[in-house]
Coordinates of C-alpha atoms in Angstrom, one line a residue:
M1 CA 264.8 -30.8 192.9
N2 CA 261.0 -31.0 193.5
E3 CA 260.8 -34.1 191.2
Q4 CA 263.4 -35.8 193.3
I5 CA 261.5 -35.1 196.5
H6 CA 258.3 -36.3 194.9
D7 CA 259.9 -39.5 193.8
R8 CA 261.3 -40.1 197.3
E9 CA 257.8 -39.3 198.8
R10 CA 256.3 -42.1 196.6
G11 CA 258.4 -44.7 198.5
G12 CA 259.7 -47.9 197.0
S13 CA 257.9 -51.2 197.3
G14 CA 260.4 -52.3 199.9
G15 CA 259.7 -49.3 202.0
V16 CA 255.9 -49.8 201.8
T17 CA 256.2 -53.4 202.8
R18 CA 258.4 -52.4 205.7
D19 CA 255.9 -49.8 206.8
I20 CA 252.9 -52.1 206.5
L21 CA 254.8 -54.8 208.6
V22 CA 255.7 -52.3 211.3
L23 CA 252.2 -50.9 211.5
T24 CA 250.6 -54.3 211.5
L25 CA 252.9 -55.6 214.3
T26 CA 252.2 -52.4 216.3
C27 CA 248.5 -52.9 215.9
A28 CA 248.8 -56.6 216.9
L29 CA 250.5 -55.5 220.1
I30 CA 248.1 -52.7 221.0
F31 CA 244.7 -54.1 220.0
F32 CA 245.1 -57.9 220.2
V33 CA 247.4 -58.7 223.2
H34 CA 245.5 -59.3 226.5
Q35 CA 242.0 -59.3 224.8
S36 CA 240.9 -62.2 227.0
R37 CA 242.6 -61.1 230.2
F38 CA 240.1 -58.4 231.2
D39 CA 236.4 -58.7 232.1
Y40 CA 233.8 -56.7 230.3
I41 CA 233.5 -53.0 231.2
E42 CA 230.7 -50.4 230.7
T43 CA 228.4 -51.5 227.8
E44 CA 230.8 -54.3 226.5
G45 CA 228.7 -56.9 228.3
L46 CA 225.6 -55.7 226.5
R47 CA 227.2 -56.1 223.1
A48 CA 228.6 -59.4 224.1
L49 CA 225.4 -60.8 225.5
V50 CA 223.4 -60.1 222.3
A51 CA 226.1 -62.1 220.4
Y52 CA 226.2 -64.8 223.0
E53 CA 222.5 -65.5 222.9
M54 CA 222.7 -65.8 219.1
V55 CA 225.5 -68.4 219.6
E56 CA 223.3 -70.3 222.0
R57 CA 220.6 -70.3 219.2
G58 CA 223.1 -71.6 216.7
G59 CA 224.1 -68.5 214.9
P60 CA 223.0 -65.1 213.4
S61 CA 219.3 -64.4 214.3
M62 CA 217.2 -61.6 215.6
P63 CA 218.9 -59.9 218.6
T64 CA 217.8 -60.5 222.1
V65 CA 218.9 -59.5 225.6
H66 CA 218.0 -61.8 228.5
H67 CA 216.0 -63.8 225.9
R68 CA 213.8 -60.8 225.0
S69 CA 213.8 -58.8 221.8
Y70 CA 216.5 -56.0 221.7
V71 CA 215.8 -53.2 219.3
N72 CA 218.1 -50.4 220.5
K73 CA 221.0 -51.3 218.1
P74 CA 221.2 -53.1 214.8
P75 CA 222.6 -56.6 214.6
L76 CA 225.6 -56.7 212.4
Y77 CA 228.1 -56.7 215.4
A78 CA 226.3 -59.6 217.0
W79 CA 226.0 -61.5 213.6
T80 CA 229.7 -61.1 212.9
T81 CA 230.7 -62.1 216.5
S82 CA 228.5 -65.1 216.6
L83 CA 230.0 -66.3 213.3
L84 CA 233.5 -65.8 214.7
A85 CA 232.5 -67.7 217.9
R86 CA 231.2 -70.6 215.7
E87 CA 234.4 -70.7 213.7
L88 CA 236.6 -70.5 216.7
G89 CA 234.6 -73.0 218.8
R90 CA 234.3 -70.7 221.8
F91 CA 232.8 -67.4 223.0
D92 CA 234.7 -65.2 225.5
E93 CA 236.1 -61.7 225.9
Q94 CA 238.7 -62.2 223.2
V95 CA 236.1 -63.3 220.6
A96 CA 233.8 -60.4 221.6
R97 CA 236.7 -57.9 221.1
L98 CA 238.1 -59.2 217.8
P99 CA 235.9 -57.1 215.5
S100 CA 237.0 -53.9 217.1
A101 CA 240.7 -55.0 217.0
I102 CA 240.4 -56.1 213.4
C103 CA 238.7 -52.9 212.3
A104 CA 241.2 -50.7 214.2
T105 CA 244.1 -52.5 212.4
L106 CA 242.4 -52.0 209.0
L107 CA 241.7 -48.4 209.8
V108 CA 245.4 -47.7 210.6
L109 CA 246.5 -49.5 207.4
G110 CA 243.8 -47.8 205.4
L111 CA 244.9 -44.4 206.6
Y112 CA 248.5 -45.3 205.6
G113 CA 247.3 -46.3 202.2
A114 CA 245.0 -43.3 201.6
G115 CA 247.6 -40.8 202.9
R116 CA 250.4 -42.4 200.7
R117 CA 248.1 -42.3 197.7
W118 CA 247.0 -38.7 198.3
G119 CA 250.2 -37.0 199.4
G120 CA 253.1 -39.5 199.4
V121 CA 254.5 -41.9 201.9
S122 CA 255.2 -39.3 204.6
V123 CA 251.5 -38.3 204.7
G124 CA 250.5 -41.9 204.9
R125 CA 252.9 -42.6 207.8
A126 CA 251.8 -39.5 209.7
A127 CA 248.1 -40.3 209.3
A128 CA 248.7 -43.8 210.6
A129 CA 250.8 -42.6 213.4
F130 CA 248.2 -39.9 214.5
A131 CA 245.7 -42.8 214.7
L132 CA 248.0 -45.0 216.8
A133 CA 248.8 -42.2 219.1
N134 CA 245.3 -41.1 219.7
V135 CA 243.9 -42.2 223.1
T136 CA 240.3 -42.7 221.9
V137 CA 241.5 -45.0 219.1
L138 CA 243.7 -46.9 221.5
D139 CA 240.7 -47.3 223.8
Y140 CA 237.9 -48.3 221.5
G141 CA 240.2 -50.4 219.3
F142 CA 240.4 -52.8 222.1
R143 CA 236.9 -52.8 223.5
A144 CA 233.9 -55.0 222.5
E145 CA 232.0 -51.9 221.4
L146 CA 230.4 -50.7 218.2
D147 CA 232.4 -47.5 217.7
M148 CA 235.6 -48.7 216.1
P149 CA 234.0 -50.8 213.3
F150 CA 231.5 -48.0 212.7
T151 CA 234.4 -45.6 212.4
F152 CA 236.2 -47.9 209.9
F153 CA 233.1 -48.2 207.7
V154 CA 232.5 -44.4 207.8
A155 CA 236.2 -43.8 206.8
L156 CA 235.9 -46.3 203.9
M157 CA 232.7 -44.6 202.9
F158 CA 234.3 -41.2 202.7
M159 CA 237.3 -42.5 200.7
L160 CA 235.1 -44.1 198.2
V161 CA 232.9 -41.0 197.9
Y162 CA 236.0 -39.1 196.9
V163 CA 236.8 -41.7 194.2
A164 CA 233.1 -41.5 193.0
L165 CA 233.2 -37.7 192.8
T166 CA 236.6 -37.5 191.0
R167 CA 236.4 -40.4 188.6
T168 CA 234.0 -41.2 185.7
G169 CA 232.5 -44.2 184.1
G170 CA 232.7 -47.7 185.6
V171 CA 235.2 -46.6 188.3
S172 CA 232.8 -43.9 189.6
F173 CA 229.8 -46.4 189.5
A174 CA 231.7 -49.0 191.5
A175 CA 232.9 -46.4 194.0
W176 CA 229.3 -45.2 194.6
I177 CA 228.2 -48.7 195.2
G178 CA 231.1 -49.3 197.5
A179 CA 230.5 -46.1 199.4
Y180 CA 226.8 -47.0 200.0
T181 CA 227.8 -50.5 201.0
A182 CA 230.1 -49.1 203.6
A183 CA 227.5 -46.7 204.8
T184 CA 224.9 -49.4 205.1
A185 CA 227.3 -51.7 207.0
A186 CA 228.0 -48.8 209.4
A187 CA 224.3 -48.2 209.8
M188 CA 223.7 -51.9 210.4
W189 CA 226.5 -52.0 212.9
K190 CA 225.6 -49.1 215.0
A191 CA 223.3 -46.4 213.6
P192 CA 222.3 -44.6 210.4
H193 CA 224.4 -41.6 211.3
S194 CA 226.7 -42.8 208.5
L195 CA 224.2 -41.8 205.9
I196 CA 223.7 -38.4 207.6
F197 CA 227.5 -37.9 207.5
M198 CA 227.6 -38.8 203.8
W199 CA 224.8 -36.5 202.7
L200 CA 225.9 -33.6 204.8
G201 CA 229.3 -33.8 203.3
L202 CA 228.0 -34.4 199.7
L203 CA 225.6 -31.4 199.9
T204 CA 228.4 -29.1 201.2
Y205 CA 230.7 -30.3 198.4
A206 CA 228.0 -29.7 195.8
R207 CA 227.3 -26.2 197.0
A208 CA 231.0 -25.3 197.2
H209 CA 231.6 -26.6 193.6
R210 CA 228.2 -25.9 192.2
R211 CA 228.1 -29.4 191.0
W212 CA 224.9 -31.3 191.4
R213 CA 225.0 -33.8 188.6
W214 CA 226.3 -36.5 191.0
M215 CA 222.8 -36.7 192.5
I216 CA 221.6 -38.4 189.3
A217 CA 224.7 -40.4 188.7
P218 CA 223.7 -44.0 188.1
G219 CA 226.0 -45.4 190.8
Q220 CA 224.6 -42.9 193.3
L221 CA 221.0 -43.8 192.6
V222 CA 221.6 -47.5 192.6
G223 CA 223.7 -47.3 195.8
L224 CA 221.1 -45.2 197.6
A225 CA 218.3 -47.4 196.5
G226 CA 220.1 -50.5 197.7
S227 CA 220.9 -48.9 201.1
M228 CA 217.3 -47.9 201.7
T229 CA 216.1 -51.4 200.6
V230 CA 218.4 -53.0 203.2
L231 CA 217.5 -50.7 206.0
T232 CA 213.8 -50.8 205.2
A233 CA 213.9 -54.6 205.2
W234 CA 215.6 -54.6 208.6
L235 CA 213.0 -52.2 209.9
L236 CA 210.1 -54.4 208.8
A237 CA 211.9 -57.5 210.3
V238 CA 212.3 -55.7 213.6
L239 CA 208.6 -54.5 213.6
K240 CA 207.5 -58.0 213.0
F241 CA 209.8 -59.5 215.7
A242 CA 209.4 -56.9 218.5
G243 CA 206.2 -55.1 217.7
G244 CA 205.6 -51.5 216.7
R245 CA 205.2 -50.2 220.2
R246 CA 208.7 -51.3 221.3
V247 CA 210.3 -50.2 218.2
G248 CA 208.6 -46.8 218.2
T249 CA 209.6 -46.2 221.8
A250 CA 213.2 -47.2 221.2
A251 CA 213.4 -45.0 218.0
G252 CA 211.9 -42.1 219.8
S253 CA 214.2 -42.4 222.6
E254 CA 217.3 -42.6 220.3
I255 CA 216.1 -39.5 218.3
V256 CA 215.6 -37.5 221.5
H257 CA 218.8 -38.5 223.2
R258 CA 221.1 -38.6 220.1
L259 CA 219.8 -36.0 217.6
A260 CA 217.3 -33.5 219.2
P261 CA 219.2 -30.9 221.1
G262 CA 217.8 -29.2 224.2
L263 CA 218.7 -25.8 225.6
A264 CA 221.5 -27.3 227.7
D265 CA 223.0 -29.0 224.6
L266 CA 222.9 -25.7 222.7
L267 CA 224.7 -23.9 225.5
Q268 CA 227.5 -26.5 225.3
V269 CA 228.1 -25.8 221.6
P270 CA 230.9 -23.2 222.3
L271 CA 232.8 -26.0 224.2
F272 CA 232.6 -28.5 221.3
P273 CA 235.7 -27.2 219.5
L274 CA 237.7 -27.7 222.7
I275 CA 236.4 -31.2 223.1
V276 CA 237.3 -32.1 219.5
A277 CA 240.8 -30.4 219.9
V278 CA 241.5 -32.5 223.0
V279 CA 240.1 -35.9 222.0
G280 CA 241.6 -35.6 218.5
L281 CA 245.2 -35.2 219.7
P282 CA 247.9 -35.3 218.4
G283 CA 246.3 -34.8 214.9
T284 CA 244.3 -31.7 215.9
L285 CA 247.5 -30.0 217.2
F286 CA 248.7 -29.6 213.6
V287 CA 245.4 -28.6 212.3
I288 CA 245.3 -25.8 214.9
A289 CA 248.9 -24.9 214.2
S290 CA 248.2 -24.5 210.5
A291 CA 245.7 -21.8 211.4
A292 CA 248.5 -19.5 212.7
E293 CA 247.6 -16.9 210.2
V294 CA 244.0 -16.6 211.7
A295 CA 245.6 -15.3 214.8
T296 CA 248.6 -13.4 213.3
G297 CA 247.5 -12.4 209.8
E298 CA 247.1 -8.7 208.9
A299 CA 243.6 -7.4 208.6
S300 CA 242.5 -6.0 205.2
A301 CA 241.8 -2.4 204.8
S302 CA 238.1 -2.9 204.6
S303 CA 237.9 -5.0 207.7
S304 CA 236.3 -2.5 210.2
S305 CA 235.5 -4.9 213.1
V306 CA 237.1 -7.7 215.0
L307 CA 234.5 -10.2 213.6
K308 CA 235.3 -9.1 210.1
R309 CA 239.0 -9.4 210.6
F310 CA 238.5 -12.9 212.1
A311 CA 236.3 -14.0 209.2
A312 CA 238.8 -12.6 206.7
A313 CA 241.6 -14.6 208.4
V314 CA 239.5 -17.8 208.5
R315 CA 238.9 -17.4 204.8
R316 CA 242.6 -17.0 204.1
W317 CA 243.3 -20.1 206.2
W318 CA 240.6 -22.1 204.4
S319 CA 242.0 -21.0 201.0
A320 CA 245.5 -22.0 201.9
A321 CA 244.5 -25.3 203.6
A322 CA 242.2 -26.2 200.7
A323 CA 244.7 -25.3 198.0
D324 CA 245.0 -29.1 197.3
P325 CA 241.7 -30.6 196.1
R326 CA 242.1 -33.6 198.4
A327 CA 242.5 -31.4 201.4
E328 CA 239.6 -29.3 200.3
F329 CA 237.5 -32.5 200.1
L330 CA 238.5 -33.5 203.6
L331 CA 237.4 -30.1 204.9
L332 CA 234.1 -30.1 203.1
M333 CA 233.4 -33.5 204.6
L334 CA 234.6 -32.6 208.1
V335 CA 233.1 -29.1 208.7
P336 CA 229.4 -29.8 208.2
N337 CA 229.5 -33.0 210.2
L338 CA 231.4 -31.3 213.1
I339 CA 228.7 -28.6 213.2
F340 CA 226.1 -31.4 213.2
L341 CA 227.8 -33.1 216.1
A342 CA 228.2 -29.8 217.9
I343 CA 224.5 -29.2 217.9
A344 CA 223.5 -32.9 218.6
P345 CA 223.2 -33.8 222.3
A346 CA 225.8 -36.6 222.3
K347 CA 229.2 -34.9 222.7
S348 CA 231.4 -37.6 224.3
A349 CA 234.7 -38.6 222.6
R350 CA 233.3 -41.8 221.0
Y351 CA 230.7 -39.8 219.0
T352 CA 233.4 -37.8 217.3
L353 CA 235.5 -40.8 216.6
P354 CA 234.0 -41.5 213.1
L355 CA 235.4 -38.2 211.9
F356 CA 238.9 -38.8 213.2
P357 CA 240.2 -40.5 210.1
L358 CA 239.4 -37.4 208.0
L359 CA 241.0 -35.2 210.7
F360 CA 244.1 -37.4 210.8
L361 CA 244.5 -37.2 207.0
L362 CA 244.1 -33.5 207.0
A363 CA 246.5 -33.0 209.8
A364 CA 249.1 -35.2 208.1
H365 CA 248.7 -33.3 204.8
L366 CA 249.0 -29.9 206.6
M367 CA 252.0 -31.0 208.6
M368 CA 253.9 -32.4 205.6
R369 CA 253.0 -29.5 203.4
S370 CA 254.6 -27.1 206.0
R371 CA 258.1 -28.6 205.7
P372 CA 260.8 -26.5 203.9
S373 CA 261.5 -29.5 201.7
S374 CA 257.8 -29.9 200.7
A375 CA 257.3 -30.4 197.0
D376 CA 254.8 -27.7 196.5
G377 CA 256.4 -25.2 198.9
S378 CA 253.0 -23.7 199.4
A379 CA 252.9 -23.3 203.1
P380 CA 253.3 -19.7 204.4
A381 CA 256.4 -19.0 206.6
T382 CA 254.1 -18.3 209.5
V383 CA 252.4 -21.7 209.2
E384 CA 255.8 -23.4 208.8
R385 CA 257.1 -21.9 212.1
S386 CA 253.8 -22.6 213.8
I387 CA 253.8 -26.3 212.9
T388 CA 257.4 -26.7 213.6
A389 CA 256.8 -25.2 217.1
A390 CA 253.9 -27.5 217.6
L391 CA 256.1 -30.5 216.6
H392 CA 258.8 -29.4 219.0
G393 CA 256.2 -28.8 221.7
L394 CA 254.7 -32.3 221.2
W395 CA 258.1 -33.9 221.7
V396 CA 259.0 -31.8 224.7
F397 CA 255.7 -33.1 226.2
I398 CA 256.6 -36.7 225.3
L399 CA 260.0 -36.4 226.8
G400 CA 258.4 -35.0 229.9
V401 CA 256.0 -38.0 230.0
G402 CA 259.0 -40.3 229.6
A403 CA 260.9 -38.7 232.5
A404 CA 257.7 -38.8 234.7
A405 CA 257.2 -42.5 233.9
L406 CA 260.8 -43.3 234.9
V407 CA 260.3 -41.5 238.2
A408 CA 257.1 -43.4 238.7
G409 CA 258.8 -46.7 238.0
T410 CA 261.6 -45.9 240.4
I411 CA 259.1 -45.0 243.1
L412 CA 257.3 -48.3 242.5
V413 CA 260.6 -50.2 242.9
V414 CA 260.8 -48.8 246.4
R415 CA 257.1 -49.0 247.1
P416 CA 255.6 -51.7 244.9
Q417 CA 252.1 -51.6 246.5
L418 CA 251.7 -47.8 246.0
R419 CA 248.1 -46.8 245.1
I420 CA 246.4 -43.6 244.3
G421 CA 243.0 -43.9 246.0
E422 CA 241.7 -47.3 245.0
V423 CA 243.8 -47.5 241.8
S424 CA 247.0 -49.6 241.8
L425 CA 249.9 -48.2 239.8
G426 CA 250.9 -51.5 238.5
P427 CA 254.4 -53.0 238.3
A428 CA 257.4 -50.8 237.9
E429 CA 258.3 -52.5 234.7
S430 CA 255.3 -51.0 232.9
W431 CA 256.4 -47.5 233.7
F432 CA 260.0 -48.2 232.8
I433 CA 258.9 -49.5 229.3
L434 CA 256.8 -46.4 228.8
G435 CA 259.6 -44.1 230.0
A436 CA 262.1 -45.8 227.8
A437 CA 259.9 -45.7 224.7
C438 CA 259.3 -41.9 225.2
L439 CA 262.9 -41.1 225.8
V440 CA 264.2 -43.3 222.9
A441 CA 261.6 -41.8 220.5
G442 CA 262.3 -38.3 221.7
G443 CA 266.1 -38.8 221.3
F444 CA 265.6 -40.2 217.8
Y445 CA 263.5 -37.1 216.9
A446 CA 266.1 -34.8 218.3
V447 CA 269.0 -36.5 216.3
T448 CA 267.1 -36.9 213.0
R449 CA 264.4 -34.2 213.1
R450 CA 265.8 -32.5 209.9
S451 CA 265.1 -35.7 207.9
S452 CA 263.2 -34.6 204.8
D453 CA 260.5 -37.2 205.1
A454 CA 259.8 -36.6 208.8
R455 CA 260.3 -40.3 209.6
A456 CA 261.7 -39.3 213.0
S457 CA 258.3 -38.0 214.2
V458 CA 256.3 -40.8 212.7
I459 CA 258.5 -43.6 214.0
G460 CA 258.6 -41.9 217.4
L461 CA 254.9 -41.7 217.7
V462 CA 254.5 -45.4 216.7
L463 CA 257.1 -46.3 219.4
V464 CA 255.4 -44.2 222.0
A465 CA 252.0 -45.8 221.2
A466 CA 253.5 -49.3 221.6
G467 CA 255.2 -48.2 224.8
C468 CA 251.8 -47.2 226.2
K469 CA 250.5 -50.8 226.1
P470 CA 251.9 -52.1 229.4
V471 CA 250.6 -49.1 231.4
M472 CA 247.2 -49.3 229.7
S473 CA 247.0 -53.0 230.6
E474 CA 248.4 -52.9 234.1
V475 CA 247.0 -49.6 235.3
W476 CA 244.1 -48.3 233.2
W477 CA 242.3 -51.6 232.4
E478 CA 243.0 -53.0 235.8
A479 CA 241.4 -49.9 237.4
R480 CA 238.4 -50.1 235.0
E481 CA 237.9 -53.8 235.6
K482 CA 238.0 -53.2 239.4
S483 CA 235.2 -50.7 239.1
D484 CA 233.1 -52.3 236.4
S485 CA 233.6 -56.1 236.4
Q486 CA 230.5 -58.1 237.3
R487 CA 232.3 -61.4 237.9
E488 CA 232.1 -61.2 241.7
A489 CA 228.6 -60.0 241.6
A490 CA 227.6 -62.9 239.4
A491 CA 229.3 -65.3 241.9
R492 CA 227.3 -63.8 244.7
I493 CA 224.1 -64.3 242.7
D494 CA 225.0 -67.9 242.1
A495 CA 225.4 -68.4 245.8
V496 CA 222.0 -66.9 246.6
V497 CA 219.9 -68.2 243.8
P498 CA 219.5 -72.1 243.9
E499 CA 220.9 -74.0 241.0
G500 CA 218.3 -74.5 238.2
E501 CA 216.4 -71.4 239.2
P502 CA 216.4 -68.4 236.8
V503 CA 216.9 -64.7 237.5
F504 CA 214.2 -62.3 236.2
V505 CA 215.4 -58.8 235.2
L506 CA 212.8 -56.1 235.8
G507 CA 213.1 -52.5 234.6
R508 CA 216.1 -51.7 232.4
Q509 CA 218.0 -54.5 230.7
E510 CA 221.3 -53.4 232.1
F511 CA 222.7 -56.5 233.6
P512 CA 224.1 -58.3 230.6
D513 CA 227.7 -58.6 231.9
T514 CA 226.3 -60.0 235.2
A515 CA 224.4 -62.6 233.1
L516 CA 227.5 -63.6 231.1
Y517 CA 229.4 -64.4 234.3
S518 CA 226.6 -66.1 236.1
R519 CA 225.7 -69.8 235.9
R520 CA 222.0 -68.9 236.3
A521 CA 219.7 -68.1 233.3
F522 CA 218.5 -64.5 233.1
Y523 CA 215.2 -63.4 231.6
W524 CA 214.1 -59.8 231.0
I525 CA 210.4 -59.4 231.8
E526 CA 208.1 -56.4 232.1
A527 CA 206.0 -57.6 235.1
P528 CA 206.6 -60.3 237.8
S529 CA 203.7 -62.4 236.5
E530 CA 205.6 -63.0 233.2
C531 CA 208.0 -65.3 235.0
R532 CA 205.7 -68.3 235.1
P533 CA 206.6 -69.9 231.8
H534 CA 210.3 -70.1 233.1
T535 CA 209.9 -71.2 236.8
K536 CA 207.5 -73.0 239.1
A537 CA 209.1 -71.6 242.3
A538 CA 206.6 -70.0 244.7
K539 CA 208.9 -67.1 245.2
P540 CA 211.1 -66.5 242.1
Y541 CA 214.2 -64.4 242.2
F542 CA 214.2 -60.9 240.6
L543 CA 216.9 -58.4 239.8
M544 CA 216.4 -54.6 239.6
R545 CA 218.0 -51.2 240.2
E546 CA 217.2 -50.1 243.8
S547 CA 216.0 -46.7 242.4
E548 CA 213.3 -48.4 240.3
L549 CA 211.9 -50.6 243.1
I550 CA 209.5 -47.8 244.1
G551 CA 207.6 -46.3 241.1
D552 CA 207.8 -42.6 240.7
R553 CA 204.6 -42.2 238.7
P554 CA 201.0 -43.1 239.5
G555 CA 200.2 -46.7 238.6
E556 CA 203.8 -47.9 238.8
P557 CA 204.3 -50.7 241.3
N558 CA 206.1 -50.4 244.6
F559 CA 207.9 -53.7 244.8
K560 CA 209.1 -53.2 248.4
E561 CA 205.4 -53.3 249.5
A562 CA 204.5 -56.3 247.2
A563 CA 203.5 -59.6 248.8
G564 CA 206.4 -61.8 249.9
Y565 CA 209.1 -59.1 249.2
V566 CA 212.4 -60.3 250.6
E567 CA 215.8 -58.7 249.8
R568 CA 218.4 -61.4 249.2
L569 CA 221.4 -59.6 247.9
R570 CA 222.6 -56.1 247.3
F571 CA 225.6 -55.1 245.1
E572 CA 226.8 -52.2 243.0
R573 CA 227.0 -52.0 239.2
I574 CA 228.8 -49.0 237.8
D575 CA 227.9 -46.8 240.7
R576 CA 224.3 -48.0 240.9
E577 CA 222.8 -50.0 243.8
V578 CA 221.2 -53.3 242.5
I579 CA 218.9 -55.5 244.5
V580 CA 218.2 -59.3 244.2
F581 CA 214.9 -60.0 245.8
Q582 CA 212.1 -62.6 246.0
L583 CA 208.3 -62.0 245.5
D584 CA 205.2 -64.1 246.0
V585 CA 203.9 -63.7 242.4
D586 CA 200.8 -65.9 242.9
S587 CA 199.4 -63.9 245.8
G588 CA 197.4 -61.6 243.5
E589 CA 198.4 -58.5 245.6

């Protein structure tokens, strides 16, 4: 009987082709549709401007913002996007968002492939569905941000590390090279955290298995040397381009804000598991459900305290969850890196995103292992009941969302201009589509939930993810664009600043999206006197946060008291007041 189940779990070539086609079409709908419809939000404009200025220079080059060296982030996104723009013959929001959409699609397909190879077609489908149903993946897979490609490269790195550790000879050597290539790509895309993730996981794996020979494996040594060579070469190039002072300041700021925890950060550590549990849904739901025995298991006779009983229960859960070597590998890679992120200052959803692929694979494995028809039959009855209850609860919630969406759509038919505060609820059709998707998926699950390969849940989650697209476009993105878009501000700047005159950014370089939508040239300078190579106007135009106009520390200038100060325009950018003003830079005062 188990052999029949195992054969069915492998899936035929026709089933695999169908799965890949469905997942690809769903990704195309979610990540690629409407890419050029919305203006840049949050830091999208910053990423896009770095690439756009490279396009203006003819292709990949050293990164700049407002025509001044930019050292806060590495250049691989900008290089890739500038090449895409050159091939497509244009640069716009769609081109800027293509890398994230492509990597999100590859991530979903990669999770399907890894899950299918590790645990059968049902595990692959579930892992892919968890990714598509995750709000953070849906969000950052659409944005012109660094996070989704970084996540894809980190996931690829971990998968290749597993191959390198479990195979020998040429396969292991190639896997090590591939893993370090992926880690280096991630580091050059966003940050060297990828190498921290790799080594924390590797050291934990080595300690758990008492295996250290991998440290002197030829592939590992060559890969590490190659990665360090690339990153060192980039550091030297940046030092030459921007100068040691700017690079040192930027590096110090990144270390303090991203890696060095303060007291407030340490006090938030107990909240981190809750943050991960929420932002990792629905995958985390099944990881938590698999830990039912931690809460319900019997204490051993020697356990004399609550803490000891809890520790014993956790050890039992770990032993059960890690019974499969692949699940153990996922846990050994996940746990130390989650602890690292819990201690580090940055705790928003996007910082945990790189570990989501491991989490989704683990959740898929635990969920499928709990089925009564599972080939290994290793899940305890308590865990089976807990995961089944979690699955039922998830679908009850989805059915509730579907019903609420239909109610919202009906209300919008009667009151099409209904708003909540400043947020429009969009057209009724968007809510009807979401409601129909949730109810159809929930009905399909209710009818076929005893299917041995759990296709009902997986297909339903994919359908719900696709059904979310209209609401995300018409409501969520419309609201974000209304609050963040700088197109109107750029038009107002163009109306104030004469044609041919540039705008000089003082203080922080946080106006890239404004520059992208303006017809005026923007230059980032440190002092008003640096404007002279770019303009001959007696009173040039400057742009700055209002909060920075008056220096807080001794020696910092007070621009409001400078000679010739005249405020020309005031606007808001992401809840910050911004001033366009003129100064008499030749007065000497």
